[in-house]
């Protein structure tokens, strides 16, 4: 096989790949076989993903367009192409919402009732609700030299109103803004006395819209529209230039809501006069304007999913079984002395991890607990357990990543709360995000001090542990736990990292070690041996590693990539990547586990990792990859995380040579369950097994 690769590999566009991923998520909302409320949930997920896309990825394209830039990665053309793709996706969302989902809900006796559809009794109830709950919180602002355009927070709901007549001082200021407080619910259920036997809701925007005239006494309301502004929301904190990162981030969080405007959403009926006024005010081009046929924030439809009591319109409740590698009620430390344990979430319960920590907290022989914190959420049992460990006199050290995007405030709050009770809290390494997922327990035993560790591909977050697929490992292996100890010492002291036994750590060696493994497989294949690579991750955008994969494929290695989201590596392209296949699996749960399998002849290695194959993960984060050394556990990971997904005939999409994705053949009428459904069936808690369910 040819060893050389083109000087410039024609990688796919990252941002368009992200939008393509959201098209695959939207497919779940389009499936008639999916319960109706779950279809609405997937529609809301797409909108949430798009919000984050605009907050993080759009600013560079927009700035280039405003500057008239025609060279480089961000240009007028890149903005226009991205805007076109985003507009098409949004149009598909609202067409689905209006033409399929809402009519289907109406047949079920469920509706969001507009002002024009309300009965007289319902209008009276809405008016009373407006006067009691809404009007006291609204302060309309008429624009004039003394009242300039108010600051509009990121993703907040607002109204713009054009008024006729004169104000109380005889002036003809015609534009007013009504900012809608975030404390108000966006959907309000009507009581049975006005809804009858149906489940009826009203949107907050329609409540305000129906009463705009009451907010402007003596003026006539003419044109009006709801609008929503999305702003660039990446926190830019120069860590080397600040003395206290936590304080600097708190200040940055206050400013995040008012970053550069990148997208403007308005009602479809918004007049050209008002839309032009808003675009000018926010310094946005026409391509950043999104006219929508419905609520300007589909993310808030998640409230409808939560409010409607209709089990038949949801997925059947799934109760994960207690991890099969653990025996409930028996000491976990004693079990780990016999064998390592793998936990495959959410098919197996995260409570196996919590049980490990609970045991460490209450065990008087446990002396120290060390843990990395990336995303834990606002309400975390794990954080409460760590506080209890401090109260019991244990040495608790936490490496808290303050800059976990959109979780900064929760992490700062937990860091301060744990410091207040005496935990040692450190913030990792300057300039690097600590993304590795590690928990280490040191226990005094008859043989001396013994370490136990938990390593995971996902966050220590009980909520997302029910929604994301992740693999974690509990171990007492002396070499692996020694590596984990050395990583904690490095993060706390920032001393030179010693030679590790098994773990690969970014930014020091992870990218290099992965490239070496890829090349090893490629050389084996070129020599006539079996060369096989199977990788599962969330995103593949790191150019050196993609080039290594292309090189190995051209040497004859067979390569399968299971990449949930953005993938810039072209697949099945003649003369470039014939031996590389890429598929994306979108299921009921968010695919999140990272699994790396390499076979060169008779040598087989499998690594689990916290890292996606992105440049930031390899060079600007502290990431971890560790080997699964037990052949029994390694085969389990191969079967459940790789083979099952390569044979998924229901939820998989294959990347085509032209860069598009196509659902696998037969997916419209699948013969068997998808990978996730099969794993749910395998690991679900037995019905009626109260002892097992008590642990979940």
XYZ file of C-alpha atoms in Angstrom, residues 154 273 458 583:
4
model
C -28.065 36.431 26.413
C -39.009 48.161 10.304
C -17.631 10.701 32.183
C -20.414 5.942 11.810
